CSV table of C-alpha atoms and ligand atoms in Angstrom, one decimal:
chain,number,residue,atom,x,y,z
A,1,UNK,CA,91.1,113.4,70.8
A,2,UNK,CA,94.2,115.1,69.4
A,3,UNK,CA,95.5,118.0,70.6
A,4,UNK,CA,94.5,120.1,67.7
A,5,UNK,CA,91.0,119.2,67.8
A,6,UNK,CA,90.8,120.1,72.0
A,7,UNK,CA,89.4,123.2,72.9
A,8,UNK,CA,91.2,126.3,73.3
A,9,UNK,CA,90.9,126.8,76.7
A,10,UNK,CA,91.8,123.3,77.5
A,11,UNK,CA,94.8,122.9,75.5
A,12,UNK,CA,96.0,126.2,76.9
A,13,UNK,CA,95.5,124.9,80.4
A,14,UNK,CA,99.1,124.7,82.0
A,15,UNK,CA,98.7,121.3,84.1
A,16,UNK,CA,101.9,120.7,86.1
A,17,UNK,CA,104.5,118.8,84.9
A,18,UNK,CA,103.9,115.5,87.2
A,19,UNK,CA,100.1,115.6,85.0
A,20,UNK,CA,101.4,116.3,82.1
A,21,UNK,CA,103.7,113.0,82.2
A,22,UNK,CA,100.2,110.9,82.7
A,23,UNK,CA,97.9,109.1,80.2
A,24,UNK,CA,94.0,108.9,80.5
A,25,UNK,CA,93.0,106.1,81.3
A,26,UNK,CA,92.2,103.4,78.5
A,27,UNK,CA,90.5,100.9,80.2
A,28,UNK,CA,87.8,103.8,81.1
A,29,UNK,CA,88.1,104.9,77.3
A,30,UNK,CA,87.1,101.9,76.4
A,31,UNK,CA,83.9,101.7,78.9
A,32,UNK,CA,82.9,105.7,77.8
A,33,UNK,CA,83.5,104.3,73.4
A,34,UNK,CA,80.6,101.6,74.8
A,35,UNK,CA,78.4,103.6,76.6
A,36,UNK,CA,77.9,106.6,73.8
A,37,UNK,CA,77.2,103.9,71.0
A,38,UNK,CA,74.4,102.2,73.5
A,39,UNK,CA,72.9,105.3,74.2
A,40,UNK,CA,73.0,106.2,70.4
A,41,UNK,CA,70.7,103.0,69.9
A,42,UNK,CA,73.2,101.2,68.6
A,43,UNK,CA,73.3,96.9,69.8
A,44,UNK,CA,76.9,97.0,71.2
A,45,UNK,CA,78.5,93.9,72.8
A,46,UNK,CA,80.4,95.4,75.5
A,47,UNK,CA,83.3,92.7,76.5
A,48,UNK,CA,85.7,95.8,77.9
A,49,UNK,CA,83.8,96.1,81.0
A,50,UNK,CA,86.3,96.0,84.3
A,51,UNK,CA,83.5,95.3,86.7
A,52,UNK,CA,81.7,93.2,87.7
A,53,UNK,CA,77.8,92.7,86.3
A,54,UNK,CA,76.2,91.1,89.4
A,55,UNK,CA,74.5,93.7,91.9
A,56,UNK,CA,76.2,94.2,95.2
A,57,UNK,CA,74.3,91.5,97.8
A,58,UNK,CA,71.3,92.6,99.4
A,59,UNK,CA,72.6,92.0,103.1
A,60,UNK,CA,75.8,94.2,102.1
A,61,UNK,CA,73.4,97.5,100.8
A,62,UNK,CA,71.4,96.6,104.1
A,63,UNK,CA,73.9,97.0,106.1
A,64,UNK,CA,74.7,100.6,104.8
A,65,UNK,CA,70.7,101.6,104.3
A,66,UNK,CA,70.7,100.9,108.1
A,67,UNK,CA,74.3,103.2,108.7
A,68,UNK,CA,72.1,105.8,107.0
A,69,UNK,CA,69.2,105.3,109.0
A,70,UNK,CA,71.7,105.0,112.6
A,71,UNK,CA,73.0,108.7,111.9
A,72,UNK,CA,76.6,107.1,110.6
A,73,UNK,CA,76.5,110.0,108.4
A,74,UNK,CA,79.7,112.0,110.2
A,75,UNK,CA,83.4,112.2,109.2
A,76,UNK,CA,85.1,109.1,110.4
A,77,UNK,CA,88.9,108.5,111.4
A,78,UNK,CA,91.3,108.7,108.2
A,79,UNK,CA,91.8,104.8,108.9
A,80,UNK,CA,88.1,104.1,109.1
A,81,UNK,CA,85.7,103.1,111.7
A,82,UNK,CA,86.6,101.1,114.6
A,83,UNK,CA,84.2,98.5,112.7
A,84,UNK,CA,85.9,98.2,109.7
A,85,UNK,CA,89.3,97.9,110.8
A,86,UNK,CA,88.3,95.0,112.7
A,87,UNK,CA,86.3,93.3,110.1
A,88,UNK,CA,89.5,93.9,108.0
A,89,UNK,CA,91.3,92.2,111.1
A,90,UNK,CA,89.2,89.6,111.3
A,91,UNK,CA,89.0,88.7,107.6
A,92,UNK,CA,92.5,87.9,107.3
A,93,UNK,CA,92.8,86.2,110.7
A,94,UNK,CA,90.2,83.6,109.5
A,95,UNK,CA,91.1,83.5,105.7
A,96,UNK,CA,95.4,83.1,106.1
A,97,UNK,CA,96.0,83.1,109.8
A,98,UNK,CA,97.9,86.7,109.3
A,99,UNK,CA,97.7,88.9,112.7
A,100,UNK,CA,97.6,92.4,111.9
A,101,UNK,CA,97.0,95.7,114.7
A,102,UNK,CA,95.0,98.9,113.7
A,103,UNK,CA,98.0,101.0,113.0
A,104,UNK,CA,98.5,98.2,110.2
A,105,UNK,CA,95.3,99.5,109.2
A,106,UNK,CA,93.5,101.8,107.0
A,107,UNK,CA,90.6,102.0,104.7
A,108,UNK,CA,90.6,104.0,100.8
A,109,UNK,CA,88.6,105.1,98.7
A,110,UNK,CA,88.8,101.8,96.5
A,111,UNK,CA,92.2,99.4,96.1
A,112,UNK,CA,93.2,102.2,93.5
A,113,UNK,CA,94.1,105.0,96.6
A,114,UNK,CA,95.6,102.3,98.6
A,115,UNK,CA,98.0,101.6,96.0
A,116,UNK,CA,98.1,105.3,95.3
A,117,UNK,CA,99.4,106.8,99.1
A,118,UNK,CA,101.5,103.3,99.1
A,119,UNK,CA,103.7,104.7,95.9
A,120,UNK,CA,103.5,108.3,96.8
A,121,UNK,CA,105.3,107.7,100.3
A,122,UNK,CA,108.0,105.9,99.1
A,123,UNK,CA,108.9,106.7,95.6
A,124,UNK,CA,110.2,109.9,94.4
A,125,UNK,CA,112.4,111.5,91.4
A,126,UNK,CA,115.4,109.2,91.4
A,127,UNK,CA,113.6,105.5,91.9
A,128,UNK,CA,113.0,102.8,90.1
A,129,UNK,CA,109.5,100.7,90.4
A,130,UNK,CA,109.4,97.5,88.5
A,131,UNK,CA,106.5,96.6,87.2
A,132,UNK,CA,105.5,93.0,85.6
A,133,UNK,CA,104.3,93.4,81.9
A,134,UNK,CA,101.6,93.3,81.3
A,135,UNK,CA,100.5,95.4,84.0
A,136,UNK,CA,97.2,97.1,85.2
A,137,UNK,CA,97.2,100.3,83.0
A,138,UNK,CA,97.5,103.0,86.2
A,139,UNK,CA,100.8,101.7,87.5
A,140,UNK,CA,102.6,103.3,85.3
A,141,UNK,CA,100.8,106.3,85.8
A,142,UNK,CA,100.9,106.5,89.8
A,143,UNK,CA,104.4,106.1,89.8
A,144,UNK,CA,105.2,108.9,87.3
A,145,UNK,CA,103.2,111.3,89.0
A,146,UNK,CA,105.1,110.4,92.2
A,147,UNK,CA,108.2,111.5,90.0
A,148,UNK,CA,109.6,108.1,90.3
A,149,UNK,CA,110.2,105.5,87.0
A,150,UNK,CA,108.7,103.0,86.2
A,151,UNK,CA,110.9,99.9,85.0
A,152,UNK,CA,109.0,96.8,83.1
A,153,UNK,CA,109.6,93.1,83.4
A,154,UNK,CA,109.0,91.4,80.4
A,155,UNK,CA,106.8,88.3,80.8
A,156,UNK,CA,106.4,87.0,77.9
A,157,UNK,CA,108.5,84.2,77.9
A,158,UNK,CA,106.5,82.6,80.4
A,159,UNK,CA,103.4,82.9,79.3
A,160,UNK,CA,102.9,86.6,81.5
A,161,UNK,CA,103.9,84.0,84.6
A,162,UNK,CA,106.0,86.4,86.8
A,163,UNK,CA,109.0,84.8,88.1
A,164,UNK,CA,111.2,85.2,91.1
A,165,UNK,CA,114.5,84.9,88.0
A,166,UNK,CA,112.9,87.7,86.0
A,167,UNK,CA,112.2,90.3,89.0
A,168,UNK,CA,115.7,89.2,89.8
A,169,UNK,CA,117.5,90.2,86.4
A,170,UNK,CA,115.0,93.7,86.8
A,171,UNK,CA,116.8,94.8,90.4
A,172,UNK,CA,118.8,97.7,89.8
A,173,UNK,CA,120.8,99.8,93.1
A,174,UNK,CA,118.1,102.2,92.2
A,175,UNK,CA,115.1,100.0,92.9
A,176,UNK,CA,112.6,100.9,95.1
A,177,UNK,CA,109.5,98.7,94.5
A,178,UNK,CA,107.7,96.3,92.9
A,179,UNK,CA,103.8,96.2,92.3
A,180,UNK,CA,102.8,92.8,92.0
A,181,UNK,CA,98.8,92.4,90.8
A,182,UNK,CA,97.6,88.5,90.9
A,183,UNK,CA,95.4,87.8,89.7
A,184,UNK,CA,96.3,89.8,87.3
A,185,UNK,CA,94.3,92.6,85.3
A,186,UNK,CA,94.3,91.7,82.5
A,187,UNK,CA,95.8,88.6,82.1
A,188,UNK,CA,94.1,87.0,84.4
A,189,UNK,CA,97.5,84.7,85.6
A,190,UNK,CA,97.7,83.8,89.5
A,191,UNK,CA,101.2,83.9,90.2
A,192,UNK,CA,101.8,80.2,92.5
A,193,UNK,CA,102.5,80.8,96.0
A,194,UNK,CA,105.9,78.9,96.3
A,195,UNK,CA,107.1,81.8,93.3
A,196,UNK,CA,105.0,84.6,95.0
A,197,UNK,CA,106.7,83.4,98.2
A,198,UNK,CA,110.1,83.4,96.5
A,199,UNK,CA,109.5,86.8,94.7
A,200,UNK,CA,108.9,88.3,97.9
A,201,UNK,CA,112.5,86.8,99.9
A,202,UNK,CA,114.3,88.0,96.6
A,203,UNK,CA,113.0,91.6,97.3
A,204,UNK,CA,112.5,91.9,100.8
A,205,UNK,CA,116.3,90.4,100.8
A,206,UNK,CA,117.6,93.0,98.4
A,207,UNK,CA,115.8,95.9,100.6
A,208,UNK,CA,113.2,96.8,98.1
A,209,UNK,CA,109.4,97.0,99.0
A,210,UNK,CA,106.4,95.4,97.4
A,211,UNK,CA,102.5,96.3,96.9
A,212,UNK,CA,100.6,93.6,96.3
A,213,UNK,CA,97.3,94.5,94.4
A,214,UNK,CA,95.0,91.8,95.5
A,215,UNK,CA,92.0,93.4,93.8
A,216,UNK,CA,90.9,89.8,92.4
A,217,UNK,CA,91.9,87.7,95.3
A,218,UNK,CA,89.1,85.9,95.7
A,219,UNK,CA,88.7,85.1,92.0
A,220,UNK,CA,90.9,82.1,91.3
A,221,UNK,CA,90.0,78.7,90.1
A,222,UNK,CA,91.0,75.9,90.9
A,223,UNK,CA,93.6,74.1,91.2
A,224,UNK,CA,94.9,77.3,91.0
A,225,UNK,CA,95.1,78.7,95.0
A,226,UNK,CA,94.4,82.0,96.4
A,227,UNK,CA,97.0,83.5,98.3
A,228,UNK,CA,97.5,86.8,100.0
A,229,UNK,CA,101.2,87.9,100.8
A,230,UNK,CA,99.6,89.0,104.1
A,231,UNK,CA,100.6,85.4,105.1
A,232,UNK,CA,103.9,85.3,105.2
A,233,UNK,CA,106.2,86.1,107.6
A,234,UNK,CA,107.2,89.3,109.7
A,235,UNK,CA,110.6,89.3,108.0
A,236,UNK,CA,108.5,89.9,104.2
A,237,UNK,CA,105.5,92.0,106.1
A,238,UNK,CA,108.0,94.9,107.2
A,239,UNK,CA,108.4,96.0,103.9
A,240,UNK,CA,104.9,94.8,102.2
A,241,UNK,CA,101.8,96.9,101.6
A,242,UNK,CA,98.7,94.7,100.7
A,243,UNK,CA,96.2,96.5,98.8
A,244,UNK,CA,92.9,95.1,99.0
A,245,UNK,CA,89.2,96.1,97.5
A,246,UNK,CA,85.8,95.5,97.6
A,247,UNK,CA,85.0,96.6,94.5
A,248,UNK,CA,85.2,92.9,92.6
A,249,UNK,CA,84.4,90.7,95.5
A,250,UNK,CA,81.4,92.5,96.5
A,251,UNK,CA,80.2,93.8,93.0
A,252,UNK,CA,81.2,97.2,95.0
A,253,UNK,CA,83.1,99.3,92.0
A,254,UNK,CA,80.6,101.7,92.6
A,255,UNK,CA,80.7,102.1,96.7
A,256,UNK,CA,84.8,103.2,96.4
A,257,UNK,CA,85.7,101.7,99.3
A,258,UNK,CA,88.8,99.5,100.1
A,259,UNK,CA,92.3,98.9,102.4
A,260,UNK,CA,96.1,99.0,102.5
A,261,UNK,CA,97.6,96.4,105.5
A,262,UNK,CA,101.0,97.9,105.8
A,263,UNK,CA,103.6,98.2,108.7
A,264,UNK,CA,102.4,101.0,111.3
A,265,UNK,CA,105.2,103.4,109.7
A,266,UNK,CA,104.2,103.3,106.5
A,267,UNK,CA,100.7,103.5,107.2
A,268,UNK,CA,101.1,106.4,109.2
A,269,UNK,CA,102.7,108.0,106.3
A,270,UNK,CA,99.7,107.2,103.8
A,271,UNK,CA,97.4,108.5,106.2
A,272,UNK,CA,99.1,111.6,106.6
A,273,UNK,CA,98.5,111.8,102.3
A,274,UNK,CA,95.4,110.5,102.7
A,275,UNK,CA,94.3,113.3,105.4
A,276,UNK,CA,95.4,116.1,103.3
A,277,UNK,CA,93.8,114.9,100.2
A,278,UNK,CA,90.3,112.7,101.3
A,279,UNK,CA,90.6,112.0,104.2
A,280,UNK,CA,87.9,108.9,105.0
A,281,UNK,CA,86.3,106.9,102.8
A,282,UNK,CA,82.6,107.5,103.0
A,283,UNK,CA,81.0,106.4,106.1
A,284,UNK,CA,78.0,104.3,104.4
A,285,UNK,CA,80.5,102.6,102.0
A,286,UNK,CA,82.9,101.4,105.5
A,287,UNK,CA,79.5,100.3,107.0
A,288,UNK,CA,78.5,98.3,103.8
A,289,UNK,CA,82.4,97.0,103.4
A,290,UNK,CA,82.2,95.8,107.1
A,291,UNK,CA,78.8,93.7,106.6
A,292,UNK,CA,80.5,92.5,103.4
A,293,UNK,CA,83.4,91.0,105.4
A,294,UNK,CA,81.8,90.0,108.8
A,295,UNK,CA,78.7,88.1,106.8
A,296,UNK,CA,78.9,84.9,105.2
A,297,UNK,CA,81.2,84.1,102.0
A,298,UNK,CA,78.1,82.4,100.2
A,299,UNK,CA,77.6,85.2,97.6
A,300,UNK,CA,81.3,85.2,96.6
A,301,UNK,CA,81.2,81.9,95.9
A,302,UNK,CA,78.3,82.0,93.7
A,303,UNK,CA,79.5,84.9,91.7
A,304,UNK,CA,82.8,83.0,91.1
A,305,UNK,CA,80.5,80.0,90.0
A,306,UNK,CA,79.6,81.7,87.6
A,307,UNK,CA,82.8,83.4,86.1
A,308,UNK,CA,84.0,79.8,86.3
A,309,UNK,CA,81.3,78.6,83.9
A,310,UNK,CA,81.8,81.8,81.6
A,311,UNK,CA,85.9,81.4,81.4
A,312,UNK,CA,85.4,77.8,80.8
A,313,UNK,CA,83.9,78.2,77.7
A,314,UNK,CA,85.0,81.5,76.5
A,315,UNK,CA,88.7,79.8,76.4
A,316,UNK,CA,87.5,76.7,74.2
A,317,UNK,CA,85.6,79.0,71.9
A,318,UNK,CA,88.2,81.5,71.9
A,319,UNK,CA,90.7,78.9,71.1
A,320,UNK,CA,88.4,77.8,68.0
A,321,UNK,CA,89.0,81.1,66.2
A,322,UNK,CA,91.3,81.4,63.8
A,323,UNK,CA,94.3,83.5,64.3
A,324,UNK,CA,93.8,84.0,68.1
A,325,UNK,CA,95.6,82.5,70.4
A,326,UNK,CA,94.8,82.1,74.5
A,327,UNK,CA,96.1,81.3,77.7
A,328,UNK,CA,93.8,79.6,79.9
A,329,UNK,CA,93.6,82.7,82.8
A,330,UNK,CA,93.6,81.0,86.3
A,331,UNK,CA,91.9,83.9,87.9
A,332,UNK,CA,90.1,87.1,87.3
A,333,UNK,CA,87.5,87.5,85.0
A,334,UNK,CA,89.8,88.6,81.8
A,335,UNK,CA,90.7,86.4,79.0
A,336,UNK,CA,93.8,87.9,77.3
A,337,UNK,CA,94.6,86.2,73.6
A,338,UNK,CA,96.9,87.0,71.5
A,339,UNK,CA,95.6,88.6,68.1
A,340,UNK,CA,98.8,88.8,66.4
A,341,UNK,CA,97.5,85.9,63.8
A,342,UNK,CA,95.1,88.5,62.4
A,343,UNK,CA,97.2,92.1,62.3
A,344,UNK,CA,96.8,92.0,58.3
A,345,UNK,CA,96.4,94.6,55.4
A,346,UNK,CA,95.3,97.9,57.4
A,347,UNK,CA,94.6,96.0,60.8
A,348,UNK,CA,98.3,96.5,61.8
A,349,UNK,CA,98.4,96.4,65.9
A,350,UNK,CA,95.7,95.0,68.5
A,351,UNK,CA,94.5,98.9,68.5
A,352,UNK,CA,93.6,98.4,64.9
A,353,UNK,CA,91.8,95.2,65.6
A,354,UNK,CA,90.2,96.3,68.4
A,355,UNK,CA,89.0,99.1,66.4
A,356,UNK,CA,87.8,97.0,63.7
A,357,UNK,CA,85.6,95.1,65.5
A,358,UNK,CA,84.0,98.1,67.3
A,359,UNK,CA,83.0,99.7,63.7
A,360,UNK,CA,82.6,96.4,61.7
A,361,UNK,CA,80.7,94.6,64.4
A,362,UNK,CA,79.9,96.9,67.8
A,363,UNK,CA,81.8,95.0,69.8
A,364,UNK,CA,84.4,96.7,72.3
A,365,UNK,CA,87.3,94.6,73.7
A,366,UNK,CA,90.1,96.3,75.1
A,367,UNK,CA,93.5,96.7,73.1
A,368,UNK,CA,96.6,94.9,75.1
A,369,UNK,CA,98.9,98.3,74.2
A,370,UNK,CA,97.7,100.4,77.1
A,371,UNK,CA,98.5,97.7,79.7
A,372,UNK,CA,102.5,97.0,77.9
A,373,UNK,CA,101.3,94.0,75.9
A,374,UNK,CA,101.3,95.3,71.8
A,375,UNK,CA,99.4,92.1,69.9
A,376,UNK,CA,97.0,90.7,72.6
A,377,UNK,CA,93.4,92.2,73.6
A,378,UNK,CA,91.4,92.1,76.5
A,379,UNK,CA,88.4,90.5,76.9
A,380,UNK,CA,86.2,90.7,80.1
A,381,UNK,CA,83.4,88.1,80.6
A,382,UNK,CA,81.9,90.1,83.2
A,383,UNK,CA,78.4,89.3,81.6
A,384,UNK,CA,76.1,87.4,80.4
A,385,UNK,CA,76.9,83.9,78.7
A,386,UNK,CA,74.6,85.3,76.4
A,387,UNK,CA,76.3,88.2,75.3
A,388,UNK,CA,79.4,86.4,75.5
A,389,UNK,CA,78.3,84.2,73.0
A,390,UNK,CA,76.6,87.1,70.6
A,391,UNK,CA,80.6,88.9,71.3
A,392,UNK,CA,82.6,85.6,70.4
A,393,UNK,CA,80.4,85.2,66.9
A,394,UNK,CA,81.5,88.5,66.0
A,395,UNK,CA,84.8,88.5,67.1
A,396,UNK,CA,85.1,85.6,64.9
A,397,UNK,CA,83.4,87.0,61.9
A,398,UNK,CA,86.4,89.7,62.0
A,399,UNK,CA,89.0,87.1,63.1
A,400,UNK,CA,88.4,84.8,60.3
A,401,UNK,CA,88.4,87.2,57.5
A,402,UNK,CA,91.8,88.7,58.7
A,403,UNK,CA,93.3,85.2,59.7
A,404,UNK,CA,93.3,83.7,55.8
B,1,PLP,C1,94.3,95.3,89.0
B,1,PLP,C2,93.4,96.3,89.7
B,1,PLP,N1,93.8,96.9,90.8
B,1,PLP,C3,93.1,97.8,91.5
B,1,PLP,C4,91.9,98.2,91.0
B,1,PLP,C5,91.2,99.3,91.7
B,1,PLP,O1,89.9,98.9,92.1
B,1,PLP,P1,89.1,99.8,93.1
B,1,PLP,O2,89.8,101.2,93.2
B,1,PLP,O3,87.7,99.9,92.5
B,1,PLP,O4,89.1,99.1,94.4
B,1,PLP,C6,91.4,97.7,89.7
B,1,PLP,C7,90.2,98.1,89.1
B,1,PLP,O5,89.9,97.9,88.0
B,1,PLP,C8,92.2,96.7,89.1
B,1,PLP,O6,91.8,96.1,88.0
């Protein structure tokens, strides 16, 4: 909406100046441009979705019907119950043989406030944050609200593959941080541990701290390898925060619930944010989160089955279509081509295409602009190989009359 077509009382509204710097969100745009046209009748194809379309397990919403039921209906610590910390514990004991104590500990309201109090306690006017292009669209928008600036890192040259040369070339005396997402949203590249590994020496070397957003950890195929930086050793940890969520894992976006590991003094400072702002994530939503991590892995695997078989052929069909061109994604559940074979006539940027096939065809993909990457679009096969395939026919009724 432009500002002349706003309300009055809105455009009047005198937001601070940290807000003002900030975009809405365009990934959530995107989800909202979908969800009016379906409940205007209309037969959309909605391949912008960021979540998941399985239901959260039965055992998981169980476990938090029964919380309910037990009375856990109180304020807990900031950090989270007892429970969950050690189920958090205990996950990454198993999964990478990382040791980590409660004060290393704390569970948020989603991966999206753990990376949130990770930025706001370190970064303020004055530093730098690099940030691999393209990027998850509310970096950006974290670290200008914390008054710090965001720096990009072009990764085009490698296919989006972040590499320990380009972060490297990006350090500046002013830097303060790096947010690493792999997989990444929305490119869906898994950064290999070796460079991860070496990416992380470089920084922790150079005195600079790292977030890494393992939102899609478990969402890698191989021969690709999952790999948390919680692995590595002391020397990295000291100046790592891992931000981990249920949301994708579990099919949880709904339940808001996930972690920061971080060394004791930096979680003590996110706590204190988190305390003043709030405070715990919801008690039913720790218990559910706890089952999810103590229970078997069995529906995890399943799910990524699944996106397995969808990516598998969304990449070969995708790569029929004239004019587009795709990376094979190694993790996620994003494919991320390039549309720069069909910007033609009035269909100038990946916005314009984008909005071309949502009026020509119902059919919402997300453009590449909002997370740094002008020319490519986003498309999410989180459902249905059947709708996939209704999506990919229409994307390629636009595609092919643009790409002549
Ligand atoms: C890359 C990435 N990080 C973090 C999040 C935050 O997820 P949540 O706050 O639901 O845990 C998302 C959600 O879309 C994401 O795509």
């Amino acid at each position: 909406m432009s500002s002349s077509t706003q309300g009055t009382t809105e455009a009047a509204f005198p937001v601070s100046e940290n807000v003002a710097r900030m975009q809405p969100s365009s990934t959530l745009a995107a989800m909202q441009a979908a969800l009016a046209m379906r409940n205007a009748g209309v037969d959309v194809v909605d391949l912008g979705a960021g979540e998941p379309d399985f239901d959260t397990p039965e055992h998981i919403k169980r476990a938090a019907a029964e919380a309910m039921q037990a009375g856990q209906t109180k304020y807990t610590p900031t950090a989270g119950t007892r429970k969950l910390q050690e189920a958090i514990i205990g996950y990454y004991k198993r999964e990478f043989g990382a040791s980590f104590a409660p004060e290393q500990v704390m569970a948020t309201a989603g991966g999206k406030q753990a990376i949130f109090n990770a930025v706001v306690t370190l970064c303020g006017p004055g530093d730098e944050v690099l940030i691999p292009k393209p990027y998850w669209v509310t970096f950006p928008e974290i670290v200008t609200f914390a008054g710090a600036t965001p720096v990009f890192i072009d990764t085009e040259e490698t296919g989006f593959q972040l590499t320990a040369e380009q972060v490297s070339r990006a350090i500046t005396p002013r830097t303060r941080l790096i947010i690493i997402n792999s997989p990444s949203n929305p490119s869906g590249r898994v950064i290999p541990p070796d460079e991860f590994r070496k990416i992380l020496e470089l920084v922790a070397g150079r005195g600079i701290y790292a977030v890494t957003d393992e939102c899609y950890l478990r969402f890698v195929y191989p021969p690709a390898e999952v790999f948390s930086a919680a692995s590595l050793p002391e020397e990295i940890r000291a100046r790592l925060c891992v931000a981990g969520s249920f949301s994708k894992t579990f099919a949880m976006t709904g339940w808001r619930i996930g972690y920061a590991l971080a060394p004791a003094a930096w979680t003590n400072a996110m706590l204190k944010v988190q305390s003043h702002s709030t405070s715990n994530p919801s008690s039913i939503a720790q218990a559910a989160a706890a089952a999810a991590f103590n229970s078997p892995q069995g529906c995890v695997a399943e799910m990524l089955a699944e996106y397995r078989r969808r990516r598998d052929w969304l990449i070969k069909a995708l790569g029929e279509i004239p004019g587009l061109k795709c990376n094979e994604p190694e993790g996620a559940f994003y494919a991320f081509p390039d549309v720069r074979g069909c910007l033609k006539g009035d269909v100038k940027t990946s916005g314009d295409f984008a909005d071309k096939l949502l009026h020509d065809e119902q059919t919402v993909v997300t453009d590449g602009a909002g997370f740094g990457a002008e020319g490519f679009v986003r498309i999410s096969y989180a459902t249905s190989l059947d709708r996939l395939e209704e999506g990919v026919h229409r994307i390629r009724r636009v595609a092919s009359q643009l790409a002549q």
